[in-house]
Coordinates of C-alpha atoms in Angstrom, one line a residue:
Chain G
X1175 CA 30.7 27.6 -54.3
X1176 CA 29.8 31.0 -53.1
X1177 CA 27.7 30.0 -50.1
X1178 CA 29.1 30.0 -46.6
X1179 CA 28.4 27.4 -44.1
X1180 CA 27.1 30.0 -41.7
X1181 CA 24.2 30.7 -44.0
X1182 CA 22.8 27.3 -43.1
X1183 CA 21.1 26.0 -40.0
X1184 CA 23.0 22.7 -40.0
X1185 CA 23.6 19.8 -42.4
X1186 CA 19.9 19.2 -43.2
X1187 CA 19.5 22.8 -44.3
X1188 CA 22.5 22.4 -46.6
X1189 CA 21.1 19.1 -48.0
X1190 CA 17.8 20.8 -48.5
X1191 CA 19.5 23.5 -50.5
X1192 CA 21.3 21.0 -52.7
X1193 CA 18.2 18.9 -53.2
X1194 CA 16.1 22.0 -54.1
X1195 CA 18.4 22.7 -57.0
X1196 CA 16.8 19.8 -58.8
X1197 CA 13.3 21.3 -58.6
X1198 CA 11.6 18.0 -58.4
X1199 CA 9.9 15.8 -55.7
X1200 CA 12.4 15.1 -52.9
X1201 CA 12.0 11.4 -53.3
X1202 CA 13.0 11.5 -57.0
X1203 CA 16.3 13.3 -56.5
X1204 CA 19.5 11.5 -57.6
X1205 CA 20.8 10.9 -54.1
X1206 CA 24.3 9.9 -55.2
X1207 CA 24.8 13.2 -56.9
X1208 CA 23.6 15.1 -53.9
X1209 CA 26.0 13.1 -51.7
X1210 CA 28.9 14.0 -54.0
X1211 CA 28.0 17.6 -53.8
X1212 CA 27.7 17.6 -50.1
X1213 CA 31.1 15.9 -49.6
X1214 CA 32.7 18.2 -52.1
X1215 CA 31.3 21.2 -50.2
X1216 CA 32.6 20.0 -46.8
X1217 CA 36.0 19.2 -48.4
X1218 CA 36.3 22.6 -49.9
X1219 CA 35.5 24.2 -46.6
X1220 CA 38.1 22.2 -44.8
X1221 CA 40.7 23.0 -47.5
X1222 CA 40.1 26.6 -46.8
X1223 CA 40.7 25.9 -43.1
X1224 CA 37.2 26.9 -42.1
X1225 CA 35.6 25.9 -38.9
X1226 CA 33.1 23.2 -39.8
X1227 CA 30.6 22.3 -37.1
X1228 CA 30.7 18.7 -35.9
X1229 CA 27.2 18.0 -37.1
X1230 CA 28.3 18.4 -40.7
X1231 CA 31.0 15.7 -40.1
X1232 CA 28.5 13.3 -38.6
X1233 CA 26.2 13.8 -41.6
X1234 CA 29.2 13.3 -44.0
X1235 CA 29.9 9.9 -42.5
X1236 CA 26.3 8.9 -42.8
X1237 CA 26.3 9.8 -46.4
X1238 CA 29.5 7.9 -47.1
X1239 CA 27.9 4.8 -45.6
X1240 CA 24.9 5.2 -47.9
X1241 CA 27.1 5.7 -50.9
X1242 CA 29.4 2.8 -50.2
X1243 CA 26.5 0.4 -49.5
X1244 CA 25.0 1.5 -52.9
X1245 CA 28.1 0.4 -54.7
X1246 CA 28.1 -3.1 -53.3
X1247 CA 26.3 -5.8 -55.3
X1248 CA 22.9 -6.5 -53.9
X1249 CA 22.3 -9.4 -51.6
X1250 CA 18.6 -10.2 -51.2
X1251 CA 18.6 -9.8 -47.4
X1252 CA 20.6 -6.6 -47.3
X1253 CA 18.7 -4.9 -50.0
X1254 CA 16.3 -3.2 -47.6
X1255 CA 19.1 -1.8 -45.4
X1256 CA 20.5 0.5 -48.2
X1257 CA 17.0 1.6 -49.2
X1258 CA 16.1 2.3 -45.6
X1259 CA 19.1 4.5 -44.9
X1260 CA 18.3 6.4 -48.1
X1261 CA 14.6 6.7 -47.4
X1262 CA 15.3 7.8 -43.8
X1263 CA 17.5 10.5 -44.9
X1264 CA 15.0 11.8 -47.5
X1265 CA 12.1 11.8 -45.0
X1266 CA 14.4 13.6 -42.6
X1267 CA 15.0 16.3 -45.2
X1268 CA 11.3 16.4 -46.0
X1269 CA 10.3 16.9 -42.4
X1270 CA 13.0 19.5 -41.8
X1271 CA 11.7 21.4 -44.9
X1272 CA 8.1 21.4 -43.5
X1273 CA 9.2 23.1 -40.2
X1274 CA 11.5 25.5 -42.1
X1275 CA 8.5 26.7 -44.1
X1276 CA 6.2 26.7 -41.0
X1277 CA 8.8 28.7 -39.1
X1278 CA 8.8 31.4 -41.8
X1279 CA 5.0 31.5 -41.8
X1280 CA 5.0 31.9 -38.0
X1281 CA 7.5 34.8 -38.4
X1282 CA 5.1 36.5 -40.8
X1283 CA 2.2 36.0 -38.4
X1284 CA 4.2 37.5 -35.5
X1285 CA 5.1 40.5 -37.7
X1286 CA 1.4 41.4 -37.6
X1287 CA 1.2 41.1 -33.9
X1288 CA 4.4 43.1 -33.4
X1289 CA 2.6 46.1 -34.9
X1290 CA 0.5 46.5 -31.8
X1291 CA 2.4 48.1 -28.9
X1292 CA 1.4 48.0 -25.2
X1293 CA 2.7 49.2 -21.9
X1294 CA 3.9 47.2 -18.9
X1295 CA 1.4 46.5 -16.1
X1296 CA 1.0 49.4 -13.7
X1297 CA 2.0 48.4 -10.2
X1298 CA -0.6 50.0 -7.9
X1299 CA 0.3 50.7 -4.3
X1300 CA -2.2 50.9 -1.4
X1301 CA -1.9 51.7 2.3
X1302 CA -4.1 48.7 3.3
X1303 CA -2.5 46.2 1.0
X1304 CA -0.7 43.5 3.0
X1305 CA 2.3 41.6 1.8
X1306 CA 1.7 37.9 1.0
X1307 CA 4.8 36.0 1.9
X1308 CA 4.6 33.5 -0.9
X1309 CA 8.0 34.1 -2.5
X1310 CA 11.2 32.3 -1.4
X1311 CA 14.9 32.6 -2.1
X1312 CA 14.5 30.3 -5.1
X1313 CA 12.0 32.7 -6.7
X1314 CA 14.3 35.6 -6.3
X1315 CA 17.2 33.6 -7.7
X1316 CA 15.2 32.4 -10.7
X1317 CA 13.8 35.9 -11.4
X1318 CA 17.2 37.5 -11.7
X1319 CA 18.6 34.5 -13.6
X1320 CA 15.8 34.9 -16.1
X1321 CA 16.5 38.6 -16.7
X1322 CA 20.2 37.8 -17.1
X1323 CA 19.6 34.9 -19.6
X1324 CA 17.3 37.1 -21.7
X1325 CA 19.9 39.9 -22.0
X1326 CA 22.8 37.5 -22.6
X1327 CA 20.9 35.8 -25.4
X1328 CA 20.1 39.1 -27.0
X1329 CA 23.7 40.1 -27.2
X1330 CA 25.3 36.8 -28.0
X1331 CA 25.6 36.4 -31.8
X1332 CA 26.9 32.8 -31.7
X1333 CA 24.6 29.8 -32.0
X1334 CA 27.0 27.4 -30.5
X1335 CA 26.6 27.0 -26.8
X1336 CA 28.1 24.1 -24.8
X1337 CA 25.7 22.9 -22.2
X1338 CA 26.7 20.4 -19.6
X1339 CA 24.0 17.8 -19.7
Chain Y
X1346 CA -18.9 56.4 -14.7
X1347 CA -20.0 54.2 -17.6
X1348 CA -19.2 50.6 -17.9
X1349 CA -17.0 51.3 -20.9
X1350 CA -14.8 53.8 -19.0
X1351 CA -14.5 51.2 -16.1
X1352 CA -13.3 48.6 -18.6
X1353 CA -10.9 51.1 -20.1
X1354 CA -9.5 52.0 -16.7
X1355 CA -8.9 48.3 -15.8
X1356 CA -7.3 47.5 -19.2
X1357 CA -5.1 50.6 -19.0
X1358 CA -3.7 49.5 -15.6
X1359 CA -3.3 45.9 -16.7
X1360 CA -1.3 47.0 -19.7
X1361 CA 0.4 44.2 -21.6
X1362 CA -0.7 41.5 -19.1
X1363 CA -4.3 42.1 -20.2
X1364 CA -7.5 40.8 -18.5
X1365 CA -9.7 37.8 -19.4
X1366 CA -13.4 38.0 -19.8
X1367 CA -13.8 36.1 -16.5
X1368 CA -11.6 38.6 -14.6
X1369 CA -13.4 41.6 -16.0
X1370 CA -16.8 40.1 -15.2
X1371 CA -15.7 39.4 -11.6
X1372 CA -14.3 42.9 -11.1
X1373 CA -17.3 44.7 -12.5
X1374 CA -19.8 42.2 -11.2
X1375 CA -21.4 41.8 -14.6
X1376 CA -22.3 38.7 -16.6
X1377 CA -19.7 37.6 -19.1
X1378 CA -22.0 38.2 -22.1
X1379 CA -22.5 41.8 -20.9
X1380 CA -18.7 42.3 -20.7
X1381 CA -18.1 41.0 -24.2
X1382 CA -20.8 43.3 -25.6
X1383 CA -19.2 46.3 -23.8
X1384 CA -15.7 45.2 -25.1
X1385 CA -17.1 45.2 -28.7
X1386 CA -18.6 48.6 -28.2
X1387 CA -15.3 49.9 -26.8
X1388 CA -13.3 48.4 -29.7
X1389 CA -15.7 50.1 -32.2
X1390 CA -15.5 53.4 -30.3
X1391 CA -11.6 53.3 -30.7
X1392 CA -11.8 52.3 -34.3
X1393 CA -14.2 55.2 -35.3
X1394 CA -12.4 57.8 -33.3
X1395 CA -9.8 59.2 -35.7
X1396 CA -8.1 61.1 -32.8
X1397 CA -7.6 58.0 -30.7
X1398 CA -4.4 55.9 -31.0
X1399 CA -5.7 52.9 -29.1
X1400 CA -7.2 49.6 -30.1
X1401 CA -8.5 46.5 -28.4
X1402 CA -6.6 43.3 -29.0
X1403 CA -7.6 39.7 -27.9
X1404 CA -4.6 37.3 -27.8
X1405 CA -4.0 34.3 -25.5
X1406 CA -7.7 34.7 -24.4
X1407 CA -7.0 38.0 -22.7
X1408 CA -8.0 41.6 -23.8
X1409 CA -5.2 44.2 -24.0
X1410 CA -5.2 47.9 -24.7
X1411 CA -2.7 48.4 -27.6
X1412 CA -1.8 51.1 -30.0
X1413 CA -3.3 51.0 -33.5
X1414 CA -1.1 49.2 -36.1
X1415 CA -0.6 52.5 -38.1
X1416 CA 1.6 53.8 -35.3
X1417 CA 4.1 50.8 -35.5
X1418 CA 6.6 52.8 -37.6
X1419 CA 6.5 55.8 -35.1
X1420 CA 6.9 53.6 -32.0
X1421 CA 9.5 51.1 -33.3
X1422 CA 12.4 53.3 -32.4
X1423 CA 11.0 54.0 -29.0
X1424 CA 9.7 50.7 -27.7
X1425 CA 12.0 47.7 -27.2
X1426 CA 9.4 45.3 -25.7
X1427 CA 10.2 41.6 -26.3
X1428 CA 6.9 41.0 -28.0
X1429 CA 7.8 43.4 -30.8
X1430 CA 11.1 41.8 -31.5
X1431 CA 11.7 39.0 -34.0
X1432 CA 13.6 35.8 -33.4
X1433 CA 16.7 34.4 -35.1
X1434 CA 16.2 31.6 -37.7
X1435 CA 17.5 28.9 -35.3
X1436 CA 15.0 29.9 -32.6
X1437 CA 12.2 30.2 -35.1
X1438 CA 12.8 26.7 -36.4
X1439 CA 13.0 25.3 -32.9
X1440 CA 9.9 27.2 -31.8
X1441 CA 7.9 25.9 -34.8
X1442 CA 8.8 22.3 -34.1
X1443 CA 7.7 22.7 -30.4
X1444 CA 4.5 24.5 -31.4
X1445 CA 3.4 21.7 -33.8
X1446 CA 4.8 18.7 -32.1
X1447 CA 4.4 19.5 -28.4
X1448 CA 5.1 17.9 -25.9
X1449 CA 8.5 17.1 -27.3
X1450 CA 12.0 16.4 -25.9
X1451 CA 15.2 18.2 -26.8
X1452 CA 16.7 15.2 -28.5
X1453 CA 13.6 14.8 -30.7
X1454 CA 14.0 18.5 -31.7
X1455 CA 17.7 17.9 -32.5
X1456 CA 16.8 14.9 -34.7
X1457 CA 14.4 17.0 -36.8
X1458 CA 16.7 19.9 -37.2
X1459 CA 19.9 17.8 -37.5
X1460 CA 21.8 20.2 -35.2
X1461 CA 22.0 20.8 -31.5
X1462 CA 19.2 23.0 -30.2
X1463 CA 20.3 23.7 -26.6
X1464 CA 21.1 27.4 -27.4
X1465 CA 17.8 28.1 -29.2
X1466 CA 15.9 26.3 -26.5
X1467 CA 17.5 28.3 -23.7
X1468 CA 16.7 31.5 -25.5
X1469 CA 13.1 30.5 -26.0
X1470 CA 12.8 29.6 -22.4
X1471 CA 14.3 32.9 -21.3
X1472 CA 11.7 34.7 -23.4
X1473 CA 9.1 32.5 -21.8
X1474 CA 7.8 31.3 -25.2
X1475 CA 8.3 27.7 -24.2
X1476 CA 8.5 25.9 -20.8
X1477 CA 9.2 22.5 -19.4
X1478 CA 6.1 20.4 -18.7
X1479 CA 6.9 17.1 -17.0
X1480 CA 9.2 14.3 -18.1
X1481 CA 9.1 11.6 -20.7
X1482 CA 8.9 8.1 -19.2
X1483 CA 11.9 6.7 -21.0
X1484 CA 15.5 6.0 -20.1
X1485 CA 17.1 9.2 -18.8
X1486 CA 13.7 10.9 -18.1
X1487 CA 14.2 13.8 -20.5
X1488 CA 12.2 17.1 -20.1
X1489 CA 9.2 17.6 -22.3
X1490 CA 8.7 21.1 -23.8
X1491 CA 5.5 22.9 -24.6
X1492 CA 4.5 26.4 -25.6
X1493 CA 3.3 29.0 -23.1
X1494 CA 0.3 31.4 -23.1
X1495 CA 2.8 34.1 -23.9
X1496 CA 3.6 32.3 -27.1
X1497 CA -0.1 32.7 -28.1
X1498 CA 0.2 36.4 -27.4
X1499 CA 3.5 36.5 -29.4
X1500 CA 1.7 35.0 -32.4
X1501 CA -1.4 37.1 -31.9
X1502 CA -3.8 34.1 -31.5
X1503 CA -6.1 32.7 -28.8
X1504 CA -5.7 29.0 -29.5
X1505 CA -3.0 26.7 -30.9
X1506 CA -5.5 25.6 -33.7
X1507 CA -5.1 29.1 -35.2
X1508 CA -1.5 28.5 -36.1
X1509 CA -0.8 28.5 -39.9
X1510 CA -1.2 25.2 -41.6
X1511 CA 1.0 24.0 -44.4
X1512 CA -0.2 22.4 -47.6
X1513 CA 1.9 20.1 -49.7
X1514 CA 1.5 22.2 -52.8
X1515 CA 2.6 25.3 -50.8
X1516 CA 5.7 23.5 -49.8
X1517 CA 6.8 22.9 -53.3
X1518 CA 5.9 26.5 -54.3
X1519 CA 7.8 27.9 -51.3
X1520 CA 10.8 25.7 -52.0
X1521 CA 11.1 26.8 -55.6
X1522 CA 10.5 30.4 -54.5
X1523 CA 13.4 30.1 -52.0
X1524 CA 15.4 28.5 -54.7
X1525 CA 14.7 31.3 -57.2
X1526 CA 15.6 34.0 -54.6
X1527 CA 18.9 32.2 -53.9
X1528 CA 19.6 31.9 -57.6
X1529 CA 19.0 35.6 -58.1
X1530 CA 21.3 36.4 -55.2
X1531 CA 23.9 34.1 -56.5
X1532 CA 23.7 35.7 -60.0
X1533 CA 24.0 39.1 -58.5
X1534 CA 27.1 38.0 -56.6
X1535 CA 28.5 36.6 -59.8
X1536 CA 28.0 39.9 -61.5
X1537 CA 29.6 41.8 -58.7
X1538 CA 32.8 39.7 -58.9

């Protein structure tokens, strides 16, 4: 394994990478093998004492459930449950892949727009112009907060931010 | 003073904010059709003049005076405007989900990506590419997010319909392409070891 966890945008991205190795339709991929690889990968990372994001752990537990359910003999009623869990995961990977590709396409499209440069609006000043008092303390606060947020995001290299909900 | 020079003066002052057909028509007291004809003439004039660095660009349904694309290399070092900067992969994924599935809540975005998207969302909001638009009528009343007019400008389009579409066949091709690139990278890394 020579890929680092930080190369991936979360567990779905990692799964997508593992699945794409098979070069076949997502729904034909041997899911048990992929689960094995995923768990081995997370285990290796932990052995090396690397920080593994919580999301990878949550996904690992979901995968273990799918794998253990697959091992049990099939009861007619519960048959669908296992299949469902598996299908849900596959369609999740499928949908994630769609947006990953679209995101890349959007980046390409923005590249073209980024070739055209413009200048900020010129603030014209007149003697007769009267001040419209339509701004409040809130507007001032938000304006400065926005500038700060923009700059902070530009400098922060980490993707993990803890937000109090 | 010709109509063309008047339009040029207005667009020059408006800069990156640009002006819409309606605004121009009102300021010049001209019919909208007349304005769009003049704009076309102006665009042609810039294009034919080899000694002019300007071009006319229509994004987010407003007209802006911009530099021709050939000057991008020259200006890159000088200008640091947000519109000319690219986004991180996390922000890009999040933005594409909002663009195609708006209005959407943060939890729905998290579900598709499989990771927490608060950071990316805050960044996109700071850049004014997305904004909150009302609440979803479910338990907890979460915020709904949509893209802004500035997003249209950022993508260089006038309507959301102009966003790139994705074909199933393309998906497979892209995927194996990605895979090949990764494979090559991995092989290179192996050789370097």
